[in-house]
XYZ file of C-alpha atoms in Angstrom:
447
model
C 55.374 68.729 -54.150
C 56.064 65.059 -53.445
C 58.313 64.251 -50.529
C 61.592 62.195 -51.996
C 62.347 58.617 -51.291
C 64.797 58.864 -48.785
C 66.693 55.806 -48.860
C 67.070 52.201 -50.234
C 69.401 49.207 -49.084
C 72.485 48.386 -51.176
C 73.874 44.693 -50.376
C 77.469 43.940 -51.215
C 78.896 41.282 -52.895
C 81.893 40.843 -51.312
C 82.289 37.288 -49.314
C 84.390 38.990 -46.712
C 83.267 38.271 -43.064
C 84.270 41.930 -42.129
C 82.491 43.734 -44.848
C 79.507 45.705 -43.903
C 75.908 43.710 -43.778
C 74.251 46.277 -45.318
C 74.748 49.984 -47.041
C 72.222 52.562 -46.667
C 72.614 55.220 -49.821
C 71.114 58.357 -50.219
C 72.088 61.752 -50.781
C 76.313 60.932 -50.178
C 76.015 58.647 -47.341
C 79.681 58.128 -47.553
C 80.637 60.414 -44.406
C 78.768 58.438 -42.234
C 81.082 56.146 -40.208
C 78.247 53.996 -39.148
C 76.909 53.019 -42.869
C 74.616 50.202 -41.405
C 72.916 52.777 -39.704
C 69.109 53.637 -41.232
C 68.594 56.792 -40.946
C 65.928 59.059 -42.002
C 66.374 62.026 -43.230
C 70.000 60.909 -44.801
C 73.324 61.950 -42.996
C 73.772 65.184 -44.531
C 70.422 65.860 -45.557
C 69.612 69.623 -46.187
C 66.551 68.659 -43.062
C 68.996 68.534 -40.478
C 69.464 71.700 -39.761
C 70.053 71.807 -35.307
C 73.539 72.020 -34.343
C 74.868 70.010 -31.542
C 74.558 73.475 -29.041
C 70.797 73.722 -30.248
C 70.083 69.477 -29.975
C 71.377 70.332 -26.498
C 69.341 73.031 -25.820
C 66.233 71.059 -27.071
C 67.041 68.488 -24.713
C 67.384 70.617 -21.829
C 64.238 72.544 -22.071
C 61.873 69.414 -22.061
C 63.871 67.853 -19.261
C 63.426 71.200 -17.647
C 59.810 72.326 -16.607
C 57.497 72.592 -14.452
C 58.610 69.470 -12.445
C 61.756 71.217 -11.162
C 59.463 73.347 -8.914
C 58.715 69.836 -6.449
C 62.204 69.385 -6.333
C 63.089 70.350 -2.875
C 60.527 68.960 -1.068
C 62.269 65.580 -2.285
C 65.475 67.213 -0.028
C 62.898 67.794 3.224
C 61.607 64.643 2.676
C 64.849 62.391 2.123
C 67.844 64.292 3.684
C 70.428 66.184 1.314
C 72.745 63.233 0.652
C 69.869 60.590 -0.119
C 68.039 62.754 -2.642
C 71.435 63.926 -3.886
C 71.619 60.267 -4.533
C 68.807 59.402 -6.133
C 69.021 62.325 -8.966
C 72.407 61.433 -9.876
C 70.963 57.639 -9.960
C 68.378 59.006 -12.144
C 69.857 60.897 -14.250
C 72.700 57.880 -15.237
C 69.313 55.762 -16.206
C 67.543 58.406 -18.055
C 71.378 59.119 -19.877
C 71.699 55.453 -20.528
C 68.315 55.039 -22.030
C 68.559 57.952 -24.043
C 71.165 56.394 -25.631
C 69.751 52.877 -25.990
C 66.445 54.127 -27.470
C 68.659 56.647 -30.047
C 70.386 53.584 -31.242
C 67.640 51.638 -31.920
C 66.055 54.544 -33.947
C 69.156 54.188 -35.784
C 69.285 50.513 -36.433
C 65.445 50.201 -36.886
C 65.264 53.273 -39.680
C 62.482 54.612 -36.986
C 61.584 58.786 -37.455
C 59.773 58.406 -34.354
C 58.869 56.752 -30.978
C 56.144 54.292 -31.610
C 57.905 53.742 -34.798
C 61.126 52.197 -33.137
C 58.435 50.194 -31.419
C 56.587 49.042 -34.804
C 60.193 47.220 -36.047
C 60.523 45.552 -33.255
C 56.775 43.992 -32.181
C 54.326 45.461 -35.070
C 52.284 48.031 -35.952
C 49.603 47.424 -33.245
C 52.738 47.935 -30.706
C 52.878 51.342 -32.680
C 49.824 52.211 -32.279
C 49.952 51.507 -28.512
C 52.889 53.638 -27.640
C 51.471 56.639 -29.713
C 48.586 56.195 -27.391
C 49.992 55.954 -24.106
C 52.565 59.005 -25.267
C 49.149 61.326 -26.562
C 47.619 60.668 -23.112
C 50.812 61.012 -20.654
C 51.394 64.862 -22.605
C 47.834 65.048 -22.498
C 47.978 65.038 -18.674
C 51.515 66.939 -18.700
C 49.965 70.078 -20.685
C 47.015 70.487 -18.395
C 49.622 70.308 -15.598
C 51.239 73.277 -17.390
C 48.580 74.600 -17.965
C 47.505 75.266 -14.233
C 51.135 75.955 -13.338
C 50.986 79.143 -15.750
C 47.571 80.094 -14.947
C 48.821 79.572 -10.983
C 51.952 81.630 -11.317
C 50.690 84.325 -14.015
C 47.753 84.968 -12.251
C 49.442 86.347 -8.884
C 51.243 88.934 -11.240
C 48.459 89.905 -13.532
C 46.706 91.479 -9.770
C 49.690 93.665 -9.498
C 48.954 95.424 -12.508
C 45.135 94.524 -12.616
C 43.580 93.950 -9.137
C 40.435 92.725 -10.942
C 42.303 90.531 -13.491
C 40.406 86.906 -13.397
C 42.925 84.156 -13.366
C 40.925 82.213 -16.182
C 41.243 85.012 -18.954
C 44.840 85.439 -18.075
C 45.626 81.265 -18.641
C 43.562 82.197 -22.369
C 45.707 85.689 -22.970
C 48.712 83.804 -22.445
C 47.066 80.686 -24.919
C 46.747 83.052 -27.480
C 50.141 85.107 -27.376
C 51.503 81.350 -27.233
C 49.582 80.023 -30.702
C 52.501 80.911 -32.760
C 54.833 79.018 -30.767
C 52.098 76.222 -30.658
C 51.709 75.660 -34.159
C 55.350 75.026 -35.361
C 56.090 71.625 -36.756
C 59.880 71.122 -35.454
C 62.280 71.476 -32.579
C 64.358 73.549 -34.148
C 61.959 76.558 -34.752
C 61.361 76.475 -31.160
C 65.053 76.771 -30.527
C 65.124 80.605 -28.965
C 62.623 78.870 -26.821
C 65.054 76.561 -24.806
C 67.860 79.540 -24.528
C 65.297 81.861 -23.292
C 63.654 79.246 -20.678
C 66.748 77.518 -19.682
C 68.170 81.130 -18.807
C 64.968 82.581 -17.102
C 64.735 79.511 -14.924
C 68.409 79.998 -13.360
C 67.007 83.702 -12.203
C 64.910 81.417 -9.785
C 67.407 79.241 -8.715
C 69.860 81.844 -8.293
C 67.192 83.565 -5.639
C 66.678 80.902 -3.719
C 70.664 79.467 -3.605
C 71.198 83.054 -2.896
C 69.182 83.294 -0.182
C 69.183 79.204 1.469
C 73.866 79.653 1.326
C 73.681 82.696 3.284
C 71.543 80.717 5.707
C 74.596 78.420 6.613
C 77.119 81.627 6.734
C 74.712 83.847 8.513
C 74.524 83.636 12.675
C 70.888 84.991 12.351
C 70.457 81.535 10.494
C 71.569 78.707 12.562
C 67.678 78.106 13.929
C 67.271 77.381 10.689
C 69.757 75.510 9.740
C 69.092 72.957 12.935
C 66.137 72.110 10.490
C 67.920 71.144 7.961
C 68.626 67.249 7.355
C 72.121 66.341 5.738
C 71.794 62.561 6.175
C 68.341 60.965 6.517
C 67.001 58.237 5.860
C 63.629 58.385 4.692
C 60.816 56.307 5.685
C 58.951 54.096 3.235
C 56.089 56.692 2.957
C 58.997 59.320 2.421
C 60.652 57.379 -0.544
C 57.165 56.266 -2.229
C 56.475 59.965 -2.553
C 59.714 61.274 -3.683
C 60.382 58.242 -6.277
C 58.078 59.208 -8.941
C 59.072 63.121 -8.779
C 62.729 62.274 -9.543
C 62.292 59.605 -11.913
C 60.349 62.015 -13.687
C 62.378 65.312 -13.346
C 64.367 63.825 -16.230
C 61.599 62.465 -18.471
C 62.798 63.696 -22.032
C 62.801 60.169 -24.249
C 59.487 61.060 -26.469
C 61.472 64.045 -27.964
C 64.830 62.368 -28.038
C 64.139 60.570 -31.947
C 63.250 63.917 -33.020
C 66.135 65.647 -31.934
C 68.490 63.155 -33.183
C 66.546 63.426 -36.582
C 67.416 66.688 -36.998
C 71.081 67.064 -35.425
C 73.141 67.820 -37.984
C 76.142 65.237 -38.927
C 74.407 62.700 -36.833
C 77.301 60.369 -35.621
C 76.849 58.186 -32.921
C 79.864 60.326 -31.060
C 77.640 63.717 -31.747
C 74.857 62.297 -30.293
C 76.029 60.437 -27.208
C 77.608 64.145 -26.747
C 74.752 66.101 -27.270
C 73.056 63.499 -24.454
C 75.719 63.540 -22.316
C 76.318 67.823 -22.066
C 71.999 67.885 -21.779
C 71.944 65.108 -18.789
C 74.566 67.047 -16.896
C 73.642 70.265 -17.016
C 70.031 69.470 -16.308
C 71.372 67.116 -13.127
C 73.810 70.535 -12.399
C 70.653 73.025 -12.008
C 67.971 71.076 -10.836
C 70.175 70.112 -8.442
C 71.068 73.244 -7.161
C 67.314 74.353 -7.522
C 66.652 71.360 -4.940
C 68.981 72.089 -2.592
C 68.858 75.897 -2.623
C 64.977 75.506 -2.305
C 65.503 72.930 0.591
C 67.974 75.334 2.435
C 65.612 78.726 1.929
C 62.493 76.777 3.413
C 63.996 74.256 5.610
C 61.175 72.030 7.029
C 58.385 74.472 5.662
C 58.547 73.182 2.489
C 56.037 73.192 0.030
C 55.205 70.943 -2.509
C 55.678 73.684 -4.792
C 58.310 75.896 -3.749
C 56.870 78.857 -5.482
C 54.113 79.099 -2.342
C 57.229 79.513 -0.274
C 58.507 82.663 -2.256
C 57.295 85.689 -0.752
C 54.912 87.870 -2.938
C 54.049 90.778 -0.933
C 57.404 93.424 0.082
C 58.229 93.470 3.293
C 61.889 94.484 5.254
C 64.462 93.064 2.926
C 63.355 94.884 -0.433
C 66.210 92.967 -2.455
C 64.585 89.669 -1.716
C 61.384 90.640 -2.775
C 62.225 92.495 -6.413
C 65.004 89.176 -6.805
C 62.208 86.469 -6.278
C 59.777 88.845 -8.591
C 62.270 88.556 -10.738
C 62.311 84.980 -10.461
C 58.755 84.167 -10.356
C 58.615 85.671 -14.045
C 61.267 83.410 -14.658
C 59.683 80.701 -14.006
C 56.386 81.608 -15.304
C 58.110 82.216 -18.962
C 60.446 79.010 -18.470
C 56.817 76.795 -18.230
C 55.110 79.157 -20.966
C 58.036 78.574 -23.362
C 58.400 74.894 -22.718
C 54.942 74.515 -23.706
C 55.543 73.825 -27.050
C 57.914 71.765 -26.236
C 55.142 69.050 -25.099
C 52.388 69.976 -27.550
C 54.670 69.165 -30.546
C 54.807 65.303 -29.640
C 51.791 65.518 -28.255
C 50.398 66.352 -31.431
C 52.843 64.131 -33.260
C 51.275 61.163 -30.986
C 48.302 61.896 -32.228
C 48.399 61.651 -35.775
C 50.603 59.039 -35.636
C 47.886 57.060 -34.454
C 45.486 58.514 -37.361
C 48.265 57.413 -39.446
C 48.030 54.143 -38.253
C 43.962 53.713 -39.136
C 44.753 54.690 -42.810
C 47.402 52.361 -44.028
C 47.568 53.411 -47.765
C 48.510 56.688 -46.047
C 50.711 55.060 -43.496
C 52.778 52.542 -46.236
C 52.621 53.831 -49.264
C 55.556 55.336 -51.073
C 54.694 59.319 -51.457
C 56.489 59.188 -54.491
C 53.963 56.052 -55.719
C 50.679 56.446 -57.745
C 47.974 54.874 -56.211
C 47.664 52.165 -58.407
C 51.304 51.077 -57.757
C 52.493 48.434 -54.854
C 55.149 50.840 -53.233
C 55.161 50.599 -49.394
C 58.036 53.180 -47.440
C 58.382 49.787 -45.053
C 61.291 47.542 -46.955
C 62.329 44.147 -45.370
C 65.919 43.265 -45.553
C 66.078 39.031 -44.766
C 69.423 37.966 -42.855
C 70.705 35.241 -44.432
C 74.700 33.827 -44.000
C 75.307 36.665 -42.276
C 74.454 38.767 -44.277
C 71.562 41.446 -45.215
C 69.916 41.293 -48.704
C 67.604 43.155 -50.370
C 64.099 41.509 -51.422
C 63.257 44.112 -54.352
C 59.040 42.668 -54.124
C 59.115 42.272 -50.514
C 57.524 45.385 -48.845
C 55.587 45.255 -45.747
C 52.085 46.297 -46.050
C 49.643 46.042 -43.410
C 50.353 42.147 -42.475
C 52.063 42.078 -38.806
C 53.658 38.915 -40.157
C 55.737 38.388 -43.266
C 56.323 35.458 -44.858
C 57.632 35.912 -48.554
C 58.101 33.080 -51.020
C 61.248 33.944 -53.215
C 62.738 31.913 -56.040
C 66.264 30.710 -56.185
C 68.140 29.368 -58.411
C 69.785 25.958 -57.662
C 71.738 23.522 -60.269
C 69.697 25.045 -63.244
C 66.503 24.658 -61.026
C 64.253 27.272 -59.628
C 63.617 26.020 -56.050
C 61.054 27.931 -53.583
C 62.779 29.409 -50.260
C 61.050 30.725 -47.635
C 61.705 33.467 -45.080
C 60.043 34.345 -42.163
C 60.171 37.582 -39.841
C 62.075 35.738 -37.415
C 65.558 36.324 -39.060
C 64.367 39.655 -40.852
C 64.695 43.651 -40.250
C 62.307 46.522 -41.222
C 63.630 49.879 -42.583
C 61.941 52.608 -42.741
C 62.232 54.746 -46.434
C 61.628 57.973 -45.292
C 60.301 60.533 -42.092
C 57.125 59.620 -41.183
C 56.860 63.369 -41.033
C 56.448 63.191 -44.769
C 53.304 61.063 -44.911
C 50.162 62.763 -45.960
C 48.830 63.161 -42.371
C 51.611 64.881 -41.105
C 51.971 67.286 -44.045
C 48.188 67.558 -44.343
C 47.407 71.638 -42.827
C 43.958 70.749 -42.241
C 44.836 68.091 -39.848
C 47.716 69.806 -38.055
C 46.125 73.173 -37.141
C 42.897 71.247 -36.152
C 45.146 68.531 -34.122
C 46.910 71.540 -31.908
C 43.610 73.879 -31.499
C 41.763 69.728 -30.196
C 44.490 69.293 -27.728
């Protein structure tokens, strides 16, 4: 079945400096307060099914991962108030640029990343980003991939002394495939609730455990170790700068949560950033600084090889960091998905790219019919109008010749893409690529 044709660009008439550039109409467009917003799918399209609670949740569970774990050796290595510092600095950027990039996607018409990058420089730009974003996840899943084999493996010799730690990473590969294979955020939602809650069984242990340092007299050795207000060295900072800027790294899943929130106002979704960004700052925070206070200057890189596995006197403290160990190890499992979805999206995009009738054209279009799902709307006296024959096809540059009428006359006018926007029709998860089954199973087994 043919995808629809999302959306086309209604101009008004009306001479009015105040009246809206441009409409975008689809399927009742009239509840959206921002009309000159292009989106894609439509405001109340039947495909935006997340609520703001679940857009959250999405949110959360890619900022939270496997990078929380190198959290507080950022506290040993800057002092409690510095690091403390440098999240909250962090996570004001990351909120900030969420919010820039979501608004652009809006603007633009853009269903994805390198898409919001195509109306503003070109396709090759595009093509670029789709790269860079397929090799960063690239690198990101293998990094998850030896944090689960690395956590799972420890546990799998409890119950099977001879268990070998590269058949455990495939057992847990294939219970994962499922997950692996879904084409939206929103069918991994039971993911983020499930990951966000086993991670705070971690971070409960070790808050738990680094407090009643402070409050205990047994503990004052160790709190003599710790380091309130440092200031780091240059050697310090270089190494703890690139684990907080990216302890909030979420932006290549942002377009597609936003594309799916339901009622997407611009209100809903500076919301749905702001409630993410603060409770992400909230716990990996506290994971930090809990983590910092149970190992004082012993600190690991990864503060799971500072969590005792074998029992010994205190049998609480063993069974509660157990406890949270599994946490942890299902928190990285669940989020998973969570990187292989844009991964994979990253990577047909840029297939996309290569085969431009598949990339342009108008699913609804016959083959032998000029349709491109790329429209051009030319600003002229302030105002947006609709070229009916102007579609973008595979030029980076467009230059259209239009008639106009002058005095009786017809009189050539000419516009270039320097005063000119580019909408998008429709998802660019409904071109053929994308929908093709062939290419999506065999995209997720490659990667």
């Amino acid at each position: 079945m043919m995808a629809p044709n999302y959306q086309s660009i209604t101009i008004s008439d009306v001479d009015d400096d105040d009246a809206p550039l441009a409409m975008v109409s689809g399927k009742d467009e009239t509840k959206n307060p921002h009309p000159e917003d292009h989106l894609a799918p439509p405001f109340d399209s039947d495909e935006r099914p997340s609520s703001l609670l679940v857009g959250t949740f999405n949110l959360i569970a890619t900022v939270v991962g496997g990078g929380v774990l190198s959290l507080p050796i950022v506290f040993q290595k800057c002092g409690i108030v510095f690091a403390t510092a440098a999240m909250a600095l962090s996570a004001c950027t990351t909120y900030l640029s969420l919010v820039m990039l979501c608004y652009s996607s809006r603007r633009a018409g853009g269903s994805s990343y390198g898409e919001v990058m195509r109306s503003a420089f070109g396709e090759r730009a595009e093509e670029l980003v789709a790269w860079l974003l397929f090799v960063f996840l690239l690198f990101v899943i293998v990094g998850y991939m030896v944090l689960i084999r690395d956590i799972w493996t420890p546990l799998a010799l409890l119950v099977l002394p001879s268990a070998n730690e590269d058949y455990v990473l495939l057992g847990i590969v294939v219970l994962l495939l499922p997950l692996l294979f879904q084409r939206s955020l929103h069918a991994l939602r039971y993911n983020c609730f499930l990951g966000f809650a086993s991670i705070t069984v971690l971070c409960w242990g070790l808050c738990r455990h680094g407090f009643a340092n402070l409050l205990d007299d047994d503990g004052r050795g160790e709190l003599e170790e710790i380091d309130f207000f440092k200031v780091p060295t240059m050697k310090d900072a270089l190494f703890s700068f690139p684990i907080v800027t990216c302890a909030f790294l979420c932006h290549f899943n942002i377009v597609s949560i936003q594309n799916a929130l339901s009622k997407p106002t611009r209100e809903r979704t500076e919301k749905l950033i702001h409630y993410a960004i603060l409770a992400c700052f909230l716990l990996m925070w506290s994971f930090g600084l809990g983590g910092y206070l149970f190992a004082g200057r012993n600190t690991q890189g990864n503060i799971l090889l500072n969590v005792p596995m074998s029992r010994g006197d205190d049998s609480e403290e063993y069974f509660l960091f157990l406890l949270g160990r599994i946490g942890c190890g299902v928190t990285i499992m669940l989020a998973s998905p969570l990187m292989i979805l844009p991964c994979r999206d990253s990577l047909l995009e840029v297939v996309d790219v290569w085969f431009h009738h598949s990339h342009h054209s108008n699913s609804n279009s016959s083959p032998n019919e000029e349709q491109y799902c790329w429209r051009v709307l030319h600003r002229l006296n302030n105002k947006y109008e609709k070229v009916e024959d102007a579609f973008l096809t595979t030029e980076d540059e467009v230059n259209e010749i239009q008639p106009e009428e002058m005095d009786g006359e017809t009189r050539p006018r000419t516009r270039s893409r320097g005063n000119s926007i580019i909408v998008r029709d429709e998802p660019i998860q409904h071109d053929y690529i994308f929908r093709n089954a062939v290419m999506h199973y065999a995209s997720t087994l490659l990667i």
